[in-house]
XYZ file of N, CA and C in Angstrom:
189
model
N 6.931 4.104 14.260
C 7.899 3.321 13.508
C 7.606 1.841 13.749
N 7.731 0.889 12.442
C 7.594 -0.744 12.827
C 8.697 -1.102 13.440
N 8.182 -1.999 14.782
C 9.273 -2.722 15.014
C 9.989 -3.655 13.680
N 11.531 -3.497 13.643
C 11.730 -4.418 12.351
C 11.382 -6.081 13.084
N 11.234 -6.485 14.554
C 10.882 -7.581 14.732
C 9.636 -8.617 14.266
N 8.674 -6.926 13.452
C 7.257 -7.706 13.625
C 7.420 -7.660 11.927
N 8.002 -7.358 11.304
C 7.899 -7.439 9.682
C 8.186 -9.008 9.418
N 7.534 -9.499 8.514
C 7.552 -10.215 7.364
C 6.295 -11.385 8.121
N 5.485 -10.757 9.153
C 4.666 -11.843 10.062
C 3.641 -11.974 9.492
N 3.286 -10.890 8.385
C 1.442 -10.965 7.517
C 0.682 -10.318 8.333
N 1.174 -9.239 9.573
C 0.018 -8.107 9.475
C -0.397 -7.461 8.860
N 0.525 -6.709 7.833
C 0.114 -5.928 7.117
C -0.682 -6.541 5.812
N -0.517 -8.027 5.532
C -1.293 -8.384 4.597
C -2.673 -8.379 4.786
N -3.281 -9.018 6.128
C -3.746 -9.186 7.164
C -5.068 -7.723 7.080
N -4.330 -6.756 7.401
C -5.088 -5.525 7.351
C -5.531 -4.827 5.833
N -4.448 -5.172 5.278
C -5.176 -4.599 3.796
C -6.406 -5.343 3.005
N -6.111 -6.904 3.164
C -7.152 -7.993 3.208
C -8.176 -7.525 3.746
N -8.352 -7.163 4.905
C -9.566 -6.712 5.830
C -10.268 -5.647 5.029
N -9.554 -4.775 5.181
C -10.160 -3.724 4.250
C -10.505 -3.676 3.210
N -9.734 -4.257 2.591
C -10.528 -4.625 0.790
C -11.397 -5.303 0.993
N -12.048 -5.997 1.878
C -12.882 -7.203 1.883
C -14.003 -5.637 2.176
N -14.276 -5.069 2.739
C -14.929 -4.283 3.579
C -15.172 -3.488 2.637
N -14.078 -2.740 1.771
C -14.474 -1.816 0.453
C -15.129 -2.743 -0.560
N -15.048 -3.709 -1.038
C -15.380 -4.825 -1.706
C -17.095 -5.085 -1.308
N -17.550 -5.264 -0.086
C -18.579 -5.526 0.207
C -18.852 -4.411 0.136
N -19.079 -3.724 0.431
C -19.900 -1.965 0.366
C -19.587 -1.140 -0.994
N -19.102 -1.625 -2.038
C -19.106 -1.684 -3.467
C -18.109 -0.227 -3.569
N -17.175 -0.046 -3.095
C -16.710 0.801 -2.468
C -14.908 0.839 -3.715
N -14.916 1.926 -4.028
C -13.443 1.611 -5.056
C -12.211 1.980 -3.764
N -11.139 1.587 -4.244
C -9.776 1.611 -3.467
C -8.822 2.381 -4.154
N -7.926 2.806 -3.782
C -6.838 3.070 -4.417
C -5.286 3.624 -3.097
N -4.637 4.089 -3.632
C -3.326 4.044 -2.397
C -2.137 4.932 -2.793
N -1.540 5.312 -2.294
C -0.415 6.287 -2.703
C 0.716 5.418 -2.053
N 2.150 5.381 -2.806
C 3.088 4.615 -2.034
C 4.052 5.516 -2.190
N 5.111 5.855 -1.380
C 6.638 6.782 -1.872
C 7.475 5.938 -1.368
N 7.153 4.438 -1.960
C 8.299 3.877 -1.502
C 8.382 2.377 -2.557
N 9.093 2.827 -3.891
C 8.794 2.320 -4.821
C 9.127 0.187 -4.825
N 10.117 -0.002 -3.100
C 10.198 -1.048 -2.705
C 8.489 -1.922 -2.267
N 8.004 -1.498 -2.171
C 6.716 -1.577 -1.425
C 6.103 -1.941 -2.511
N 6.026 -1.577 -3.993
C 5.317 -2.198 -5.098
C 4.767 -3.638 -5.370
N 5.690 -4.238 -5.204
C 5.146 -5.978 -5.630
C 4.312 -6.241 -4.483
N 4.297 -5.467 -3.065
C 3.528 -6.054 -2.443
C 2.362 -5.416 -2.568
N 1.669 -4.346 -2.662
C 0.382 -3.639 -3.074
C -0.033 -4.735 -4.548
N 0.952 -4.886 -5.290
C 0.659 -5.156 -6.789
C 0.236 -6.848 -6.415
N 0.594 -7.815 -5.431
C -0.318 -8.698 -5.343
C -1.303 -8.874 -4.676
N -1.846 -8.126 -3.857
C -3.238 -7.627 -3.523
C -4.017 -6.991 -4.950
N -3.532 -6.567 -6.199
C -4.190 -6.264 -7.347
C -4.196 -4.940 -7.614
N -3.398 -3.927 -7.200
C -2.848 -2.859 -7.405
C -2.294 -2.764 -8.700
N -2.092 -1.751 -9.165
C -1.180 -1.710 -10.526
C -0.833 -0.040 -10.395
N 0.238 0.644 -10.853
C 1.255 1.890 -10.878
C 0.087 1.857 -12.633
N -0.509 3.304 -11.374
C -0.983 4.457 -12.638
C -0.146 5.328 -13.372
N 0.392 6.036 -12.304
C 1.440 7.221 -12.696
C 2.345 7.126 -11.432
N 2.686 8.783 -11.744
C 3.510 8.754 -10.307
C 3.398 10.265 -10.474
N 3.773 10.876 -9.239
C 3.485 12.326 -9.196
C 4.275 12.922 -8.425
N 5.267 14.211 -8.339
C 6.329 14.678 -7.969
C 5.561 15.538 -6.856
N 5.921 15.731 -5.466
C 5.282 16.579 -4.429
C 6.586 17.707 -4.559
N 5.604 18.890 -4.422
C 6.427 19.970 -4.469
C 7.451 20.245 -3.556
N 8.646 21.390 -3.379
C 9.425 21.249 -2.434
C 9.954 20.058 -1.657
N 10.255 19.326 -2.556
C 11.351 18.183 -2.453
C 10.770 17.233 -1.525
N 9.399 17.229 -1.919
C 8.815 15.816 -1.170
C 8.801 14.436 -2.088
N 8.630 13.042 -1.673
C 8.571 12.206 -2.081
C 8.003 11.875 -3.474
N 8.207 11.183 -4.360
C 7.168 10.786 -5.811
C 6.290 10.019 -5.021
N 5.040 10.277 -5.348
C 4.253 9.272 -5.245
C 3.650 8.312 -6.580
């Protein structure tokens, strides 16, 4: 679980940056599953965009 102390500090920008830089150089495609439809604008300015969404069976999350 995140500490809620360490949110809004830009680790997590931090790490996805990293990694795209890394898929990016090794010509490498990305993509991501989210079930947490709050979480959108922030994937979506890293350059993400909502393909679909997809219902998990037995009452799991949309992704």
């Amino acid at each position: 679980m995140l500490d809620p102390a360490a949110r809004g500090q830009g680790h997590g920008a931090a790490l996805l940056r990293s990694g795209l830089a890394k898929a990016d150089a090794a010509g490498l495609p990305v993509y991501l599953e989210s079930s947490k439809p709050d979480n959108l604008p922030f994937y979506e300015h890293f350059g993400f965009t909502v393909l679909g969404e997809a219902a998990l069976p037995r009452g799991g999350p949309a992704l």
